[in-house]
mmCIF file of C-alpha atoms in Angstrom:
data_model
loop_
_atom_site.group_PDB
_atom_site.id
_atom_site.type_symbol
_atom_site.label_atom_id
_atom_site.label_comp_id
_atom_site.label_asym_id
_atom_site.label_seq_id
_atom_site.Cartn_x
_atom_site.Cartn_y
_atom_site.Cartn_z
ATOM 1 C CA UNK A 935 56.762 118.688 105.276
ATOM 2 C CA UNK A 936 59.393 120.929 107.073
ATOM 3 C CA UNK A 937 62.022 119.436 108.814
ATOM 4 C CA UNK A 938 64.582 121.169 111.238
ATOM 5 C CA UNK A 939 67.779 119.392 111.370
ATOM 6 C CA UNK A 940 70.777 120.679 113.233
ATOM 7 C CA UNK A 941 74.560 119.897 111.438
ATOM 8 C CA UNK A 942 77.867 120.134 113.413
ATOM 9 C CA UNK A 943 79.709 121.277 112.502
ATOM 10 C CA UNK A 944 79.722 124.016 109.464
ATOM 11 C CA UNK A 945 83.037 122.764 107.367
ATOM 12 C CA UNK A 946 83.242 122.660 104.234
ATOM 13 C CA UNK A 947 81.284 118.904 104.035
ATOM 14 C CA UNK A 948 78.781 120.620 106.618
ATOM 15 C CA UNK A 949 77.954 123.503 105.111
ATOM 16 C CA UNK A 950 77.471 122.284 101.375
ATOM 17 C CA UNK A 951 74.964 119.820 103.405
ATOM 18 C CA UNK A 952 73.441 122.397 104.951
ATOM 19 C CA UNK A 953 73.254 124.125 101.179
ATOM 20 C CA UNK A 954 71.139 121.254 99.742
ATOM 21 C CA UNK A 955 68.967 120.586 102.817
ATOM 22 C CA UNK A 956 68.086 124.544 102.948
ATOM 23 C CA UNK A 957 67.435 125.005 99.426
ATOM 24 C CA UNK A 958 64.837 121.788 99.537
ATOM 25 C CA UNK A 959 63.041 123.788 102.363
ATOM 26 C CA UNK A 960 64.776 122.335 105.596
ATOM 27 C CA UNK A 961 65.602 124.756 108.296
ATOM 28 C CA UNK A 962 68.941 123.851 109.244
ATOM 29 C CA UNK A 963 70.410 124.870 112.430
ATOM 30 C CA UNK A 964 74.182 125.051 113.883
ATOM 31 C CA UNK A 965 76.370 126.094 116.788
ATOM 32 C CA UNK A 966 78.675 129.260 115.581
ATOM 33 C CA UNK A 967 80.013 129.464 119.252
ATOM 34 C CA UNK A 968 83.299 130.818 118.935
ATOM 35 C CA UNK A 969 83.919 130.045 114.988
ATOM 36 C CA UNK A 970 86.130 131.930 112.727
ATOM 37 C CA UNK A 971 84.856 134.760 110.820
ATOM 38 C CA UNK A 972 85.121 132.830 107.618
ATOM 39 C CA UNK A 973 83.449 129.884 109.148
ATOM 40 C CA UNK A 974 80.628 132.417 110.316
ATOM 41 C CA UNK A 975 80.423 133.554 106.241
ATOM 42 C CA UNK A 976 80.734 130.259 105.218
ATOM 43 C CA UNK A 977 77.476 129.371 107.170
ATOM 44 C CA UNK A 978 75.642 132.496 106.452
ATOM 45 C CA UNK A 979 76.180 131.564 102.734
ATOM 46 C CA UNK A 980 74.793 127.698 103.124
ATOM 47 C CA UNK A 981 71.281 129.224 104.923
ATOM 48 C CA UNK A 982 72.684 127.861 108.421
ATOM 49 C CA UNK A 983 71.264 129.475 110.881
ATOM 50 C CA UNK A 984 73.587 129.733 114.629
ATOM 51 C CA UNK A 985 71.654 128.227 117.364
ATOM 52 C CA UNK A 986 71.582 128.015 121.261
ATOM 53 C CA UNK A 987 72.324 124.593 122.553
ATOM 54 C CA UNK A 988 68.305 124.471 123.355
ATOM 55 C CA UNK A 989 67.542 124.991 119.524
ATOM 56 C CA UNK A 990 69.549 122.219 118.759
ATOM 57 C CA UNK A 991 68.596 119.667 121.221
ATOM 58 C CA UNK A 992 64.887 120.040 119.722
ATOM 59 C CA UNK A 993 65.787 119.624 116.325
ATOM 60 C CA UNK A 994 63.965 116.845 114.208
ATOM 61 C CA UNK A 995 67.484 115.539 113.457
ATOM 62 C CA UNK A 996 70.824 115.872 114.317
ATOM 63 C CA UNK A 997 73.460 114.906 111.941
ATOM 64 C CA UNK A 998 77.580 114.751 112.952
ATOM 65 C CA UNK A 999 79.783 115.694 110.002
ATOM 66 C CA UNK A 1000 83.068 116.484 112.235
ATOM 67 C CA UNK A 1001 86.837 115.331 111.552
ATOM 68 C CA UNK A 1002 86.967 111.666 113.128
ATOM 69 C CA UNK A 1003 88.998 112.910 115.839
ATOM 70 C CA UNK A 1004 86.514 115.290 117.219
ATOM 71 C CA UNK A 1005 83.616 112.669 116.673
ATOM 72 C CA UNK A 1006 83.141 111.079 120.408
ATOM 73 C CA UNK A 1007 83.578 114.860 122.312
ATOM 74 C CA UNK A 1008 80.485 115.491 120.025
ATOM 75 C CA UNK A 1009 78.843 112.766 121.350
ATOM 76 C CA UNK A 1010 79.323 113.693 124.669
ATOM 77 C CA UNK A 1011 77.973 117.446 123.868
ATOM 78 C CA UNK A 1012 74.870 116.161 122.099
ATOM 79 C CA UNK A 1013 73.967 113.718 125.159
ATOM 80 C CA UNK A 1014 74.397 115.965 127.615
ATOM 81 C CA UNK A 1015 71.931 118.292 125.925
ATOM 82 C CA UNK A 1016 69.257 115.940 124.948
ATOM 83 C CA UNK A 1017 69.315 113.266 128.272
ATOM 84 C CA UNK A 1018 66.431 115.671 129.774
ATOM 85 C CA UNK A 1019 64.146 116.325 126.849
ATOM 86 C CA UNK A 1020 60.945 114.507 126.417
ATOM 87 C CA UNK A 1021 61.652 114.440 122.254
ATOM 88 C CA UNK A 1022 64.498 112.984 121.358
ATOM 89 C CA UNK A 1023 65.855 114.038 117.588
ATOM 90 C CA UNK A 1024 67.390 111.409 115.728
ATOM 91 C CA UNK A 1025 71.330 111.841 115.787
ATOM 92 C CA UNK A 1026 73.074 110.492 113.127
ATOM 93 C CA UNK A 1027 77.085 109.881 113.511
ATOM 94 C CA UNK A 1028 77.841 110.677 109.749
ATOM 95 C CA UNK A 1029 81.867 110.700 110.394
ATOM 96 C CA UNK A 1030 84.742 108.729 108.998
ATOM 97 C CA UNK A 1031 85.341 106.815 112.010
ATOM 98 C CA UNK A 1032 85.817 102.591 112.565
ATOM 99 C CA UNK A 1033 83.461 100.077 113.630
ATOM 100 C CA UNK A 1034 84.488 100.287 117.335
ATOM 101 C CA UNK A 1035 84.407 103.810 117.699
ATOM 102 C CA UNK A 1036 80.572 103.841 116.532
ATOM 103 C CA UNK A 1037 79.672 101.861 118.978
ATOM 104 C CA UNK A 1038 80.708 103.546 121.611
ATOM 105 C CA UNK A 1039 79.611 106.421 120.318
ATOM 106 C CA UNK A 1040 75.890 104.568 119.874
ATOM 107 C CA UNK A 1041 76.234 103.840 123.556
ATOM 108 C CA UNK A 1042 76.801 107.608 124.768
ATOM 109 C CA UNK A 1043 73.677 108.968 122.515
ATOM 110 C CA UNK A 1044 71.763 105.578 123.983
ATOM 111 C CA UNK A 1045 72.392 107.230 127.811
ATOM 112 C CA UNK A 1046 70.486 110.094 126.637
ATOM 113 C CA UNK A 1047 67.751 107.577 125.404
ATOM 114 C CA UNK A 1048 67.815 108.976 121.677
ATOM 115 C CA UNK A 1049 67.627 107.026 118.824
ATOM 116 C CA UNK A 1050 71.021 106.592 116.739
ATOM 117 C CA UNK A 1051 71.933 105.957 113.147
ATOM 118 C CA UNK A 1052 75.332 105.097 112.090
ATOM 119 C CA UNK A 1053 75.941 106.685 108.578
ATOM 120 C CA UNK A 1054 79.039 107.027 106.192
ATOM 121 C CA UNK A 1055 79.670 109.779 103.433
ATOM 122 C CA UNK A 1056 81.572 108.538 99.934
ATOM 123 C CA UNK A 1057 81.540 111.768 97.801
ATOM 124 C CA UNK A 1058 82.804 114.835 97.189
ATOM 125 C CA UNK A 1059 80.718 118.017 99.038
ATOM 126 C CA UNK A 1060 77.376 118.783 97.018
ATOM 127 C CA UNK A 1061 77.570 121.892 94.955
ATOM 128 C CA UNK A 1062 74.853 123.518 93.134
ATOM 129 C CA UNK A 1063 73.185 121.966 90.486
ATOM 130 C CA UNK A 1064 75.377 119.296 91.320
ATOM 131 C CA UNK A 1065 74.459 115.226 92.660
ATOM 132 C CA UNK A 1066 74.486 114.700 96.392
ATOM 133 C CA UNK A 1067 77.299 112.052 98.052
ATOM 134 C CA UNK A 1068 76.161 108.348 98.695
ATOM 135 C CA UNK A 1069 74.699 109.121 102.719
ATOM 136 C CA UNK A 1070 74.729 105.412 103.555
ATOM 137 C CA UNK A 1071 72.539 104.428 106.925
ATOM 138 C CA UNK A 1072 72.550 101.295 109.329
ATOM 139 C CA UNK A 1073 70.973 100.529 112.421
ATOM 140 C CA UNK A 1074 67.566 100.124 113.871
ATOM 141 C CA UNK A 1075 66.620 103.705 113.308
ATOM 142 C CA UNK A 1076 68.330 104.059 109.756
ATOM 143 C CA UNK A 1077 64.721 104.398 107.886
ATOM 144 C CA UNK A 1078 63.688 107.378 109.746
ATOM 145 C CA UNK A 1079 66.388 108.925 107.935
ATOM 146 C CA UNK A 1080 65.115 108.116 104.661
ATOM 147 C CA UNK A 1081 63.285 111.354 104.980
ATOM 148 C CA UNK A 1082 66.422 113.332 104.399
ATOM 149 C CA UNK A 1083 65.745 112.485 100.470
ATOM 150 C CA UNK A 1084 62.834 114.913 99.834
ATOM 151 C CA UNK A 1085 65.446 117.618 101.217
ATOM 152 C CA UNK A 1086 67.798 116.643 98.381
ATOM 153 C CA UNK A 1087 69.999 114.083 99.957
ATOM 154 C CA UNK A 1088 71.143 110.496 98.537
ATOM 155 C CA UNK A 1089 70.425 108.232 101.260
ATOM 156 C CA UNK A 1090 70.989 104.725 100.957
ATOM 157 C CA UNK A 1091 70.191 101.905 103.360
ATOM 158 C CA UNK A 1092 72.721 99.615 104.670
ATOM 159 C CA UNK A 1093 71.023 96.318 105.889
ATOM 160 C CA UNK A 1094 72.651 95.508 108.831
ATOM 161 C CA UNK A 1095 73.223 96.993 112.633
ATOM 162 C CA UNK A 1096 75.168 100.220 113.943
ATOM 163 C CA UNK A 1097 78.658 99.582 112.288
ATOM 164 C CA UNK A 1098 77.739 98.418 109.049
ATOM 165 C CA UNK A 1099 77.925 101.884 107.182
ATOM 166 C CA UNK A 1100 81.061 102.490 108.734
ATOM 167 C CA UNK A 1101 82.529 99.306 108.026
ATOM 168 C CA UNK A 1102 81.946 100.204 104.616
ATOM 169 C CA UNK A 1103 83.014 103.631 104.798
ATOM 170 C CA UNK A 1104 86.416 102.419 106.204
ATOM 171 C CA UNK A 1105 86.695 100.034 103.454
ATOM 172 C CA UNK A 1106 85.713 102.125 100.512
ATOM 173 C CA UNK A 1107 88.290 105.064 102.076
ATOM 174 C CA UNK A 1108 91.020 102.369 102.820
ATOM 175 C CA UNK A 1109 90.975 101.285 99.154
ATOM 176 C CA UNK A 1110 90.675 104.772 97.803
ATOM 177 C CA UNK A 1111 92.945 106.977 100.163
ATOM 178 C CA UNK A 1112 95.511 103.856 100.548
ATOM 179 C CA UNK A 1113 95.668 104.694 96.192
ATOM 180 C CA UNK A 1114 96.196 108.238 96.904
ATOM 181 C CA UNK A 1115 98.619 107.791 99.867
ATOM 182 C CA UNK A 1116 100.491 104.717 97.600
ATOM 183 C CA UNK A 1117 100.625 106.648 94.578
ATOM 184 C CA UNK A 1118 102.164 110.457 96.000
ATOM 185 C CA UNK A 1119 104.453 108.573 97.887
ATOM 186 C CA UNK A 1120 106.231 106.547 94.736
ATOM 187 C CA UNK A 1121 105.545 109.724 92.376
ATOM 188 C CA UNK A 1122 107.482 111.727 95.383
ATOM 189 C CA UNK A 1123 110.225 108.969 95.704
ATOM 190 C CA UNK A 1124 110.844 108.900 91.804
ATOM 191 C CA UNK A 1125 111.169 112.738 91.200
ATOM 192 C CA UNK A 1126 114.159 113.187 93.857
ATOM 193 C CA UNK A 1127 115.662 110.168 92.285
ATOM 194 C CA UNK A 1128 114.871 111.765 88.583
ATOM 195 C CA UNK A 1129 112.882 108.805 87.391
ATOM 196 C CA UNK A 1130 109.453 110.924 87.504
ATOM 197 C CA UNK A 1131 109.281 111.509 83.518
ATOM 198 C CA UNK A 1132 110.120 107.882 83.654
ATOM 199 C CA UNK A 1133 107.674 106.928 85.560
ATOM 200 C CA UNK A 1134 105.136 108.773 83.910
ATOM 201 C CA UNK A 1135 105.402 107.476 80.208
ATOM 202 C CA UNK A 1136 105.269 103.998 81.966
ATOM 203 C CA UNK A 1137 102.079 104.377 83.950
ATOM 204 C CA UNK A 1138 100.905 106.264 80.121
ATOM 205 C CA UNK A 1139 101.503 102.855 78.313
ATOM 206 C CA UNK A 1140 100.566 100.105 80.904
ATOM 207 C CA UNK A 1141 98.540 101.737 83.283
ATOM 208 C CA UNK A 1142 96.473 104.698 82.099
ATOM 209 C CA UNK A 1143 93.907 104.624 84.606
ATOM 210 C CA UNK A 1144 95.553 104.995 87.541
ATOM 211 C CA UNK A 1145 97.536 107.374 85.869
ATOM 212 C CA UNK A 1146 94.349 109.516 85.207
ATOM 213 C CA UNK A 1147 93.239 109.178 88.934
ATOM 214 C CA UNK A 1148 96.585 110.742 89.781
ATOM 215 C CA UNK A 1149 96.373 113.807 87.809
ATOM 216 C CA UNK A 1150 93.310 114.328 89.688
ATOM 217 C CA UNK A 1151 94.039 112.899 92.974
ATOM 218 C CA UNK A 1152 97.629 114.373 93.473
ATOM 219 C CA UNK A 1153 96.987 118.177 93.467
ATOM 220 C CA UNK A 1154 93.482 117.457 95.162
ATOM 221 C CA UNK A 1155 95.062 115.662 98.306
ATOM 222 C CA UNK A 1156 96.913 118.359 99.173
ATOM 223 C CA UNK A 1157 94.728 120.618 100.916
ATOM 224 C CA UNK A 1158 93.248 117.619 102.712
ATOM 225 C CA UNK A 1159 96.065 115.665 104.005
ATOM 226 C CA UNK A 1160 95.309 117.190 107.431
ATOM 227 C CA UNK A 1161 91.876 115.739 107.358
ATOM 228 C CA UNK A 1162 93.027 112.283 106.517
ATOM 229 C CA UNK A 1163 95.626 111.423 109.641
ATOM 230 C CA UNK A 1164 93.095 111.182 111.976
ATOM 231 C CA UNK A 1165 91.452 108.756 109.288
ATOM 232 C CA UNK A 1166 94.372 106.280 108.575
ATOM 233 C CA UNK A 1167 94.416 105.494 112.101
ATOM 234 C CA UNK A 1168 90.636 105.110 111.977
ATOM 235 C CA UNK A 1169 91.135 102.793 109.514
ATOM 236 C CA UNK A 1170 93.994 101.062 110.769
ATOM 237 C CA UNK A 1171 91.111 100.559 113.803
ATOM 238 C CA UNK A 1172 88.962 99.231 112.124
ATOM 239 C CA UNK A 1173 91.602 95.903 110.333
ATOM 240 C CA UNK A 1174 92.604 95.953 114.132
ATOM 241 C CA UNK A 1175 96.051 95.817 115.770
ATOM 242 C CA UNK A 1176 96.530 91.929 114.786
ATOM 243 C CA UNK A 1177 95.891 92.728 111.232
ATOM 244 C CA UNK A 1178 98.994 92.444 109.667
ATOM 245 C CA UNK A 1179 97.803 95.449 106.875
ATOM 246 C CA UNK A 1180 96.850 97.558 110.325
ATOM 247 C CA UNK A 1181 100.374 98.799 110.314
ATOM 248 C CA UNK A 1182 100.195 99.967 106.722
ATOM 249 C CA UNK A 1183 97.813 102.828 107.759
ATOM 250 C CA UNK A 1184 99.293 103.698 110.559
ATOM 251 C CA UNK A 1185 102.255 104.627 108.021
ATOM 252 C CA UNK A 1186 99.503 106.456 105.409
ATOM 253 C CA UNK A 1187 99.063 108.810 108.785
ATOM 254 C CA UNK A 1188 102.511 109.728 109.277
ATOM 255 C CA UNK A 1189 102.917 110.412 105.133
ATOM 256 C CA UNK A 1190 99.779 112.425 105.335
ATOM 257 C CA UNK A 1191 100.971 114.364 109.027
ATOM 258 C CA UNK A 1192 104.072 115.107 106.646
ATOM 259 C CA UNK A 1193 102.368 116.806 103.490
ATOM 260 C CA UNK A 1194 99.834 118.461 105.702
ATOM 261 C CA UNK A 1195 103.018 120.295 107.868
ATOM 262 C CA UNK A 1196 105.306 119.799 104.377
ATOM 263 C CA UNK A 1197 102.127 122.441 101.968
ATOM 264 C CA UNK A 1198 101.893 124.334 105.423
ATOM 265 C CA UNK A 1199 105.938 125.159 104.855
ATOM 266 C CA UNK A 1200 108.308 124.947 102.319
ATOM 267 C CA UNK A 1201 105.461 122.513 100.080
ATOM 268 C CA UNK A 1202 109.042 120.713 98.474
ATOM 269 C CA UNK A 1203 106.904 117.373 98.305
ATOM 270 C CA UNK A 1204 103.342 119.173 97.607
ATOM 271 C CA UNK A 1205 105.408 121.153 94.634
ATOM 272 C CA UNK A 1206 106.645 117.833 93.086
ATOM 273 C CA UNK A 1207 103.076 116.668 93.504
ATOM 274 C CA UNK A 1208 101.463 119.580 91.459
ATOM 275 C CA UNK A 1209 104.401 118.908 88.964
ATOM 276 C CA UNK A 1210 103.902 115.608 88.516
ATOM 277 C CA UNK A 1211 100.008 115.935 87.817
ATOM 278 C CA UNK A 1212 100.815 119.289 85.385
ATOM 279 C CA UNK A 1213 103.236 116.769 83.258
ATOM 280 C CA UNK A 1214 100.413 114.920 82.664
ATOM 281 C CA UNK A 1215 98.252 117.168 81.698
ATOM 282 C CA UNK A 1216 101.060 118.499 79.227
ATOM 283 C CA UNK A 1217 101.546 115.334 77.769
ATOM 284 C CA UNK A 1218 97.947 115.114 76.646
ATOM 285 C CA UNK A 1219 98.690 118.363 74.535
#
């Protein structure tokens, strides 16, 4: 059965989506409207084809894969095209965003009458030959989705109404991304003070574990600090401003707003990062 399904936008989790869905035997559809060259090859490369904001509306489904900040504007684009149409595609908010967010962003597709799904994404983009992320789906409208798996997708089910796959997105990034953000920020704070070979051997003997996760998670954060500020203060959202942790993300955004601007400079702190992670993998020589 072929499906057309329209992604915004082509990044780099969009277009690896679009990758898997194409080579299954989807037709995927985006909006290339005034996108980089490199976003335009990107695309080309994934089997996206650029659409007219018609083409879209009357896709089968239409999933969101945006940066959190950008994810209620899209909502406003995608009712605005669909409100008049007859057939409604399914549009499925698959973004990093909190519980309250969502919603409101299940209320703007609802004034365009179209059926919503609330989904969350915990993995790494799909690459060739390579597993799909967890695609996990709530609402009302959540098993019409299920369809996505014979195009190569993992979708699970989340029993429960809009909010519960992004409650546990938020949760599953908070514990994850609050590791990453902890763990560059002491690693940082010990190499200035020259306790980082210190600190090292330490984590070696009584923590190996999370000393393995840093290796990998160090260097790897880097590139998407950026991504995560708008994130932090999703999550920070979603504990809510009486939530005496709420503040605790709020700080993860400013540390991440400060590697993102510190690798697009001088990289001092993103330098000490990589260094940290290459002494480990030394030591294992």
């Amino acid at each position: 059965m072929s499906k057309t399904i329209a992604i915004l936008a082509p990044g780099a989790m969009g277009s690896a989506v679009a990758r898997r869905l194409s080579e299954n035997g989807a037709r995927v559809l985006t909006s290339l409207k005034g996108r980089s060259e490199a976003t335009l090859k990107r695309a080309a490369v994934s089997g996206m084809i650029g659409a007219e904001d018609d083409a879209i509306a009357d896709a089968d489904i239409i999933l969101s894969i945006v940066p959190p900040g950008e994810a209620e504007a899209l909502a406003q684009r995608l009712a605005a095209l669909i409100v008049k149409r007859n057939k409604k595609p399914v549009v499925v908010d698959c973004n990093a965003v909190n519980v309250d967010t969502v919603k409101r962003i299940e209320e703007i597709i609802g004034s365009a009458q179209a059926p919503f799904v609330d989904g969350g994404i915990i993995g790494f983009p799909p690459q060739p030959g390579g597993k799909s992320p967890a695609f996990y789906m709530s609402g009302a409208h959540a098993r019409d989705i299920a369809v996505l798996r014979d195009f190569g997708l993992d979708i699970r089910i989340v029993e429960g109404p809009v909010g519960a796959a992004s409650a546990l997105k938020m949760s599953y990034a908070g514990i994850v991304k609050g590791l990453a953000g902890i763990g560059s920020a002491m690693v940082v704070a010990a190499t200035k003070a020259g306790a980082a070979d210190a600190l090292r051997d330490e984590l070696a003997l009584s923590q190996p574990a999370i000393l393995a996760r840093l290796e990998v998670a160090l260097p790897d954060m880097i590139p998407k600090a950026y991504r995560w500020i708008a994130e932090m203060h999703e999550i920070s959202g979603f504990l809510g401003p009486d939530h005496p942790a709420s503040q605790i993300y709020e700080g993860f955004a400013k540390w991440f707003e400060h590697l993102a601007a510190d690798a697009g400079g001088d990289a001092v702190d993103a330098s000490l990062l990589k260094a940290f992670a290459a002494g480990i993998a030394k030591k294992k020589v």
